[in-house]
PDB file of C-alpha atoms and ligand atoms in Angstrom:
ATOM      1  CA  MET J   2       9.835  26.815 -17.922  1.00  0.00           C
ATOM      2  CA  GLN J   3      11.431  23.582 -19.166  1.00  0.00           C
ATOM      3  CA  PRO J   4       8.857  20.917 -20.042  1.00  0.00           C
ATOM      4  CA  ALA J   5       9.055  18.094 -17.490  1.00  0.00           C
ATOM      5  CA  ALA J   6      11.474  15.358 -18.512  1.00  0.00           C
ATOM      6  CA  ALA J   7       9.111  12.752 -17.105  1.00  0.00           C
ATOM      7  CA  GLY J   8       5.815  12.502 -18.984  1.00  0.00           C
ATOM      8  CA  LEU J   9       3.815  11.205 -16.034  1.00  0.00           C
ATOM      9  CA  VAL J  10       4.317  12.710 -12.581  1.00  0.00           C
ATOM     10  CA  PRO J  11       2.414  11.402  -9.531  1.00  0.00           C
ATOM     11  CA  ILE J  12       1.161  14.041  -7.096  1.00  0.00           C
ATOM     12  CA  GLY J  13      -0.513  13.722  -3.729  1.00  0.00           C
ATOM     13  CA  LEU J  14      -2.044  16.516  -1.678  1.00  0.00           C
ATOM     14  CA  ALA J  15      -1.934  16.966   2.099  1.00  0.00           C
ATOM     15  CA  VAL J  16      -4.579  19.036   3.846  1.00  0.00           C
ATOM     16  CA  TRP J  17      -4.322  20.255   7.429  1.00  0.00           C
ATOM     17  CA  ASN J  18      -7.514  21.409   9.156  1.00  0.00           C
ATOM     18  CA  GLY J  19      -6.284  24.102  11.536  1.00  0.00           C
ATOM     19  CA  GLU J  20      -9.648  24.327  13.274  1.00  0.00           C
ATOM     20  CA  ALA J  21      -9.258  20.689  14.354  1.00  0.00           C
ATOM     21  CA  ASN J  22      -5.686  21.438  15.544  1.00  0.00           C
ATOM     22  CA  GLN J  23      -4.174  19.261  12.842  1.00  0.00           C
ATOM     23  CA  ARG J  24      -0.410  19.587  12.440  1.00  0.00           C
ATOM     24  CA  ASP J  25       2.657  17.511  11.447  1.00  0.00           C
ATOM     25  CA  GLY J  26       1.565  13.949  10.617  1.00  0.00           C
ATOM     26  CA  ASP J  27      -2.027  14.602  11.692  1.00  0.00           C
ATOM     27  CA  LYS J  28      -3.510  15.501   8.295  1.00  0.00           C
ATOM     28  CA  PHE J  29      -5.608  14.243   5.426  1.00  0.00           C
ATOM     29  CA  LEU J  30      -3.890  12.788   2.361  1.00  0.00           C
ATOM     30  CA  SER J  31      -5.386  12.532  -1.095  1.00  0.00           C
ATOM     31  CA  ALA J  32      -5.080   9.463  -3.275  1.00  0.00           C
ATOM     32  CA  TRP J  33      -2.461   9.685  -6.035  1.00  0.00           C
ATOM     33  CA  HIS J  34      -3.225  11.757  -9.103  1.00  0.00           C
ATOM     34  CA  PHE J  35      -1.120  12.128 -12.222  1.00  0.00           C
ATOM     35  CA  LEU J  36       0.121  15.123 -14.156  1.00  0.00           C
ATOM     36  CA  HIS J  37       0.674  14.274 -17.805  1.00  0.00           C
ATOM     37  CA  PHE J  38       3.314  16.354 -19.612  1.00  0.00           C
ATOM     38  CA  GLU J  39       2.825  15.939 -23.338  1.00  0.00           C
ATOM     39  CA  HIS J  40       6.451  16.526 -24.229  1.00  0.00           C
ATOM     40  CA  GLY J  41       7.897  14.315 -21.507  1.00  0.00           C
ATOM     41  CA  ARG J  42       8.861  10.654 -21.863  1.00  0.00           C
ATOM     42  CA  VAL J  43       6.587   8.014 -20.330  1.00  0.00           C
ATOM     43  CA  ASP J  44       8.309   4.774 -19.262  1.00  0.00           C
ATOM     44  CA  PRO J  45       6.050   1.870 -20.367  1.00  0.00           C
ATOM     45  CA  ARG J  46       7.227  -0.230 -17.394  1.00  0.00           C
ATOM     46  CA  TYR J  47       5.943   2.465 -15.062  1.00  0.00           C
ATOM     47  CA  VAL J  48       2.579   2.552 -16.841  1.00  0.00           C
ATOM     48  CA  ASN J  49       2.322  -1.250 -16.650  1.00  0.00           C
ATOM     49  CA  GLY J  50       2.797  -1.040 -12.886  1.00  0.00           C
ATOM     50  CA  LEU J  51      -0.048   1.478 -12.652  1.00  0.00           C
ATOM     51  CA  LEU J  52      -2.418  -0.483 -14.866  1.00  0.00           C
ATOM     52  CA  TRP J  53      -3.253  -3.398 -12.657  1.00  0.00           C
ATOM     53  CA  SER J  54      -4.100  -6.407 -14.790  1.00  0.00           C
ATOM     54  CA  PRO J  55      -3.387  -9.320 -12.459  1.00  0.00           C
ATOM     55  CA  ARG J  56      -2.828 -12.858 -13.711  1.00  0.00           C
ATOM     56  CA  ILE J  57      -5.318 -14.061 -11.111  1.00  0.00           C
ATOM     57  CA  LYS J  58      -8.555 -12.141 -10.528  1.00  0.00           C
ATOM     58  CA  GLY J  59      -8.925 -11.747  -6.760  1.00  0.00           C
ATOM     59  CA  ASP J  60     -12.186 -11.637  -4.805  1.00  0.00           C
ATOM     60  CA  PRO J  61     -12.256  -8.784  -2.240  1.00  0.00           C
ATOM     61  CA  GLU J  62     -14.787 -10.543   0.031  1.00  0.00           C
ATOM     62  CA  ALA J  63     -12.570 -13.627   0.233  1.00  0.00           C
ATOM     63  CA  GLY J  64      -9.616 -11.319   0.880  1.00  0.00           C
ATOM     64  CA  LYS J  65     -11.401  -9.658   3.783  1.00  0.00           C
ATOM     65  CA  ALA J  66     -12.025 -13.040   5.449  1.00  0.00           C
ATOM     66  CA  LEU J  67      -8.396 -14.043   4.860  1.00  0.00           C
ATOM     67  CA  MET J  68      -7.162 -10.949   6.709  1.00  0.00           C
ATOM     68  CA  ARG J  69      -8.540 -12.611   9.861  1.00  0.00           C
ATOM     69  CA  GLU J  70      -7.726 -16.228   8.992  1.00  0.00           C
ATOM     70  CA  ARG J  71      -4.108 -15.497   8.086  1.00  0.00           C
ATOM     71  CA  GLY J  72      -3.377 -13.327  11.096  1.00  0.00           C
ATOM     72  CA  CYS J  73      -3.023  -9.967   9.326  1.00  0.00           C
ATOM     73  CA  ALA J  74      -5.729  -8.535  11.598  1.00  0.00           C
ATOM     74  CA  ALA J  75      -3.518  -9.129  14.650  1.00  0.00           C
ATOM     75  CA  CYS J  76      -1.042  -6.471  13.490  1.00  0.00           C
ATOM     76  CA  HIS J  77      -2.941  -4.114  11.158  1.00  0.00           C
ATOM     77  CA  SER J  78      -5.925  -1.897  11.844  1.00  0.00           C
ATOM     78  CA  TYR J  79      -8.524  -1.412   9.084  1.00  0.00           C
ATOM     79  CA  PRO J  80     -12.305  -0.825   9.000  1.00  0.00           C
ATOM     80  CA  GLY J  81     -14.219  -3.767  10.428  1.00  0.00           C
ATOM     81  CA  ASN J  82     -11.219  -5.191  12.290  1.00  0.00           C
ATOM     82  CA  PRO J  83     -12.247  -5.370  15.959  1.00  0.00           C
ATOM     83  CA  ILE J  84      -8.667  -5.975  17.181  1.00  0.00           C
ATOM     84  CA  PRO J  85      -7.065  -2.725  18.412  1.00  0.00           C
ATOM     85  CA  THR J  86      -3.467  -2.930  17.184  1.00  0.00           C
ATOM     86  CA  GLU J  87      -0.597  -0.703  16.131  1.00  0.00           C
ATOM     87  CA  ALA J  88       1.954  -3.489  15.618  1.00  0.00           C
ATOM     88  CA  GLY J  89       1.985  -2.658  11.901  1.00  0.00           C
ATOM     89  CA  PRO J  90       0.967   0.414   9.890  1.00  0.00           C
ATOM     90  CA  GLY J  91      -2.774   1.070   9.631  1.00  0.00           C
ATOM     91  CA  LEU J  92      -4.258  -0.115   6.338  1.00  0.00           C
ATOM     92  CA  THR J  93      -7.444   2.009   6.428  1.00  0.00           C
ATOM     93  CA  TRP J  94      -6.411   3.969   3.309  1.00  0.00           C
ATOM     94  CA  ALA J  95      -4.040   1.398   1.774  1.00  0.00           C
ATOM     95  CA  GLY J  96      -5.906   1.183  -1.541  1.00  0.00           C
ATOM     96  CA  GLY J  97      -5.860   4.928  -2.107  1.00  0.00           C
ATOM     97  CA  ILE J  98      -2.232   5.425  -1.154  1.00  0.00           C
ATOM     98  CA  HIS J  99      -0.469   2.367  -2.583  1.00  0.00           C
ATOM     99  CA  ARG J 100      -0.184   0.796  -6.001  1.00  0.00           C
ATOM    100  CA  PRO J 101      -1.496  -2.804  -6.173  1.00  0.00           C
ATOM    101  CA  ASP J 102       1.920  -4.157  -7.203  1.00  0.00           C
ATOM    102  CA  TYR J 103       3.411  -2.513  -4.093  1.00  0.00           C
ATOM    103  CA  LEU J 104       0.734  -4.117  -1.882  1.00  0.00           C
ATOM    104  CA  LEU J 105       1.483  -7.525  -3.392  1.00  0.00           C
ATOM    105  CA  GLU J 106       5.217  -7.098  -2.835  1.00  0.00           C
ATOM    106  CA  SER J 107       4.648  -5.899   0.761  1.00  0.00           C
ATOM    107  CA  ILE J 108       2.964  -9.191   1.615  1.00  0.00           C
ATOM    108  CA  LYS J 109       5.291 -11.504  -0.340  1.00  0.00           C
ATOM    109  CA  ASN J 110       8.562  -9.874   0.714  1.00  0.00           C
ATOM    110  CA  PRO J 111       7.976  -7.545   3.692  1.00  0.00           C
ATOM    111  CA  SER J 112      11.621  -6.418   3.896  1.00  0.00           C
ATOM    112  CA  THR J 113      11.908  -5.169   0.275  1.00  0.00           C
ATOM    113  CA  VAL J 114      10.451  -1.809   1.333  1.00  0.00           C
ATOM    114  CA  ILE J 115      10.318  -1.214   5.077  1.00  0.00           C
ATOM    115  CA  VAL J 116       7.857   1.373   6.366  1.00  0.00           C
ATOM    116  CA  PRO J 117       9.651   3.750   8.784  1.00  0.00           C
ATOM    117  CA  GLY J 118       8.582   3.284  12.383  1.00  0.00           C
ATOM    118  CA  LYS J 119      10.573   2.461  15.516  1.00  0.00           C
ATOM    119  CA  THR J 120       8.819  -0.819  16.180  1.00  0.00           C
ATOM    120  CA  PHE J 121       8.323  -1.925  12.554  1.00  0.00           C
ATOM    121  CA  SER J 122      11.783  -3.380  11.953  1.00  0.00           C
ATOM    122  CA  THR J 123      14.882  -4.715  13.668  1.00  0.00           C
ATOM    123  CA  VAL J 124      18.536  -4.876  12.652  1.00  0.00           C
ATOM    124  CA  THR J 125      19.996  -8.376  12.376  1.00  0.00           C
ATOM    125  CA  ASN J 126      23.679  -8.742  11.425  1.00  0.00           C
ATOM    126  CA  GLY J 127      23.729  -5.188  10.103  1.00  0.00           C
ATOM    127  CA  THR J 128      20.655  -5.680   7.899  1.00  0.00           C
ATOM    128  CA  ARG J 129      17.328  -4.005   8.588  1.00  0.00           C
ATOM    129  CA  VAL J 130      14.466  -6.500   8.435  1.00  0.00           C
ATOM    130  CA  SER J 131      10.710  -6.061   8.807  1.00  0.00           C
ATOM    131  CA  VAL J 132       9.063  -7.582  11.869  1.00  0.00           C
ATOM    132  CA  MET J 133       6.245  -8.659   9.545  1.00  0.00           C
ATOM    133  CA  PRO J 134       6.700 -12.370   8.858  1.00  0.00           C
ATOM    134  CA  ALA J 135       6.835 -13.435   5.196  1.00  0.00           C
ATOM    135  CA  ILE J 136       3.526 -15.276   5.385  1.00  0.00           C
ATOM    136  CA  LYS J 137       3.409 -18.235   3.025  1.00  0.00           C
ATOM    137  CA  ILE J 138      -0.079 -18.272   1.562  1.00  0.00           C
ATOM    138  CA  PRO J 139      -1.289 -19.802  -1.707  1.00  0.00           C
ATOM    139  CA  GLU J 140      -0.905 -17.378  -4.601  1.00  0.00           C
ATOM    140  CA  ARG J 141      -4.655 -17.186  -5.227  1.00  0.00           C
ATOM    141  CA  GLU J 142      -5.183 -16.004  -1.636  1.00  0.00           C
ATOM    142  CA  LEU J 143      -2.537 -13.345  -2.088  1.00  0.00           C
ATOM    143  CA  PHE J 144      -4.534 -11.860  -4.965  1.00  0.00           C
ATOM    144  CA  HIS J 145      -7.753 -12.020  -2.899  1.00  0.00           C
ATOM    145  CA  VAL J 146      -6.062 -10.020  -0.133  1.00  0.00           C
ATOM    146  CA  VAL J 147      -4.637  -7.429  -2.552  1.00  0.00           C
ATOM    147  CA  GLU J 148      -8.068  -7.017  -4.136  1.00  0.00           C
ATOM    148  CA  TYR J 149      -9.528  -6.400  -0.670  1.00  0.00           C
ATOM    149  CA  LEU J 150      -6.805  -3.899   0.272  1.00  0.00           C
ATOM    150  CA  ARG J 151      -7.538  -2.019  -2.965  1.00  0.00           C
ATOM    151  CA  THR J 152     -11.084  -1.319  -1.699  1.00  0.00           C
ATOM    152  CA  LEU J 153      -9.680   0.487   1.391  1.00  0.00           C
ATOM    153  CA  ARG J 154      -9.739   4.117   0.335  1.00  0.00           C
TER     154      ARG J 154
HETATM  155  C1  HEC A 214       3.525  -9.621  13.334  1.00  0.00           C
HETATM  156  C2  HEC A 214       2.796  -8.488  12.794  1.00  0.00           C
HETATM  157  C3  HEC A 214       2.364  -8.517  11.339  1.00  0.00           C
HETATM  158  C4  HEC A 214       1.580  -9.454  10.691  1.00  0.00           C
HETATM  159  C5  HEC A 214       1.038 -10.777  11.243  1.00  0.00           C
HETATM  160  C6  HEC A 214       1.342  -8.925   9.370  1.00  0.00           C
HETATM  161  N1  HEC A 214       1.961  -7.713   9.223  1.00  0.00           N
HETATM  162 FE1  HEC A 214       1.912  -6.506   7.575  1.00  0.00          FE
HETATM  163  N2  HEC A 214       3.288  -5.266   8.414  1.00  0.00           N
HETATM  164  C7  HEC A 214       3.762  -5.359   9.713  1.00  0.00           C
HETATM  165  C8  HEC A 214       4.746  -4.328   9.932  1.00  0.00           C
HETATM  166  C9  HEC A 214       5.516  -4.111  11.233  1.00  0.00           C
HETATM  167  C10 HEC A 214       4.858  -3.599   8.732  1.00  0.00           C
HETATM  168  C11 HEC A 214       5.780  -2.384   8.470  1.00  0.00           C
HETATM  169  C12 HEC A 214       7.173  -2.855   8.100  1.00  0.00           C
HETATM  170  C13 HEC A 214       7.270  -3.255   6.661  1.00  0.00           C
HETATM  171  O1  HEC A 214       7.286  -2.358   5.797  1.00  0.00           O
HETATM  172  O2  HEC A 214       7.292  -4.468   6.383  1.00  0.00           O
HETATM  173  C14 HEC A 214       3.904  -4.212   7.796  1.00  0.00           C
HETATM  174  C15 HEC A 214       3.651  -3.754   6.495  1.00  0.00           C
HETATM  175  C16 HEC A 214       2.589  -4.177   5.709  1.00  0.00           C
HETATM  176  C17 HEC A 214       2.149  -3.546   4.492  1.00  0.00           C
HETATM  177  C18 HEC A 214       2.733  -2.263   3.895  1.00  0.00           C
HETATM  178  C19 HEC A 214       1.986  -1.093   4.504  1.00  0.00           C
HETATM  179  C20 HEC A 214       2.441   0.274   4.049  1.00  0.00           C
HETATM  180  O3  HEC A 214       1.867   1.272   4.569  1.00  0.00           O
HETATM  181  O4  HEC A 214       3.343   0.423   3.222  1.00  0.00           O
HETATM  182  C21 HEC A 214       1.079  -4.266   4.024  1.00  0.00           C
HETATM  183  C22 HEC A 214       0.254  -3.991   2.774  1.00  0.00           C
HETATM  184  C23 HEC A 214       0.884  -5.361   4.941  1.00  0.00           C
HETATM  185  N3  HEC A 214       1.814  -5.269   5.960  1.00  0.00           N
HETATM  186  C24 HEC A 214      -0.109  -6.334   4.803  1.00  0.00           C
HETATM  187  C25 HEC A 214      -0.197  -7.468   5.610  1.00  0.00           C
HETATM  188  C26 HEC A 214      -1.056  -8.599   5.314  1.00  0.00           C
HETATM  189  C27 HEC A 214      -2.025  -8.689   4.144  1.00  0.00           C
HETATM  190  C28 HEC A 214      -0.841  -9.529   6.301  1.00  0.00           C
HETATM  191  C29 HEC A 214      -1.424 -10.902   6.431  1.00  0.00           C
HETATM  192  C30 HEC A 214      -1.198 -11.808   5.321  1.00  0.00           C
HETATM  193  C31 HEC A 214       0.133  -8.944   7.230  1.00  0.00           C
HETATM  194  N4  HEC A 214       0.500  -7.714   6.767  1.00  0.00           N
HETATM  195  C32 HEC A 214       0.573  -9.562   8.396  1.00  0.00           C
HETATM  196  C33 HEC A 214       3.369  -6.285  10.654  1.00  0.00           C
HETATM  197  C34 HEC A 214       2.610  -7.431  10.408  1.00  0.00           C
END
């Protein structure tokens, strides 16, 4: 076997419980884990993305309140949100599945990465754009929200 060219390889596991009739997308997903290959090369930029050392230290409790105040709760389901909605992807496991820098980017520039889903985006002049509005919130609040989303796992 050739040693992996990449020194750090993310893996996620999917588990289907047949007894509960789980199939296709109905399954459990693990958080990300990493395989470290000693002889592979590790890109420092990749490691920096994984090691979250934000310029501003966010407060998860403040972030939770902002999810309501800033309208996120109208489109995203997550524990403690009483509004039943499927306008955007569920965020119940967002902290386990996504890297913090991805979460930050998703809020600042929703169309950079668009989650697949029939109702999640539209095509305008040949360009696919997210239906999530680029919500202008003070930078400090952005870090509060990301810190809250990180607790969802
Ligand atoms: C009008 C509905 C709407 C509002 C309001 C909204 N979103 Fe979204 N959001 C979406 C949709 C639709 C997507 C999927 C398309 C995309 O990737 O942008 C999305 C994607 C996301 C993602 C990426 C999820 C993933 O699984 O990759 C995050 C994180 C997110 N939103 C957080 C927020 C936060 C935080 C707020 C409030 C500041 C917010 N959203 C407000 C509709 C909305």
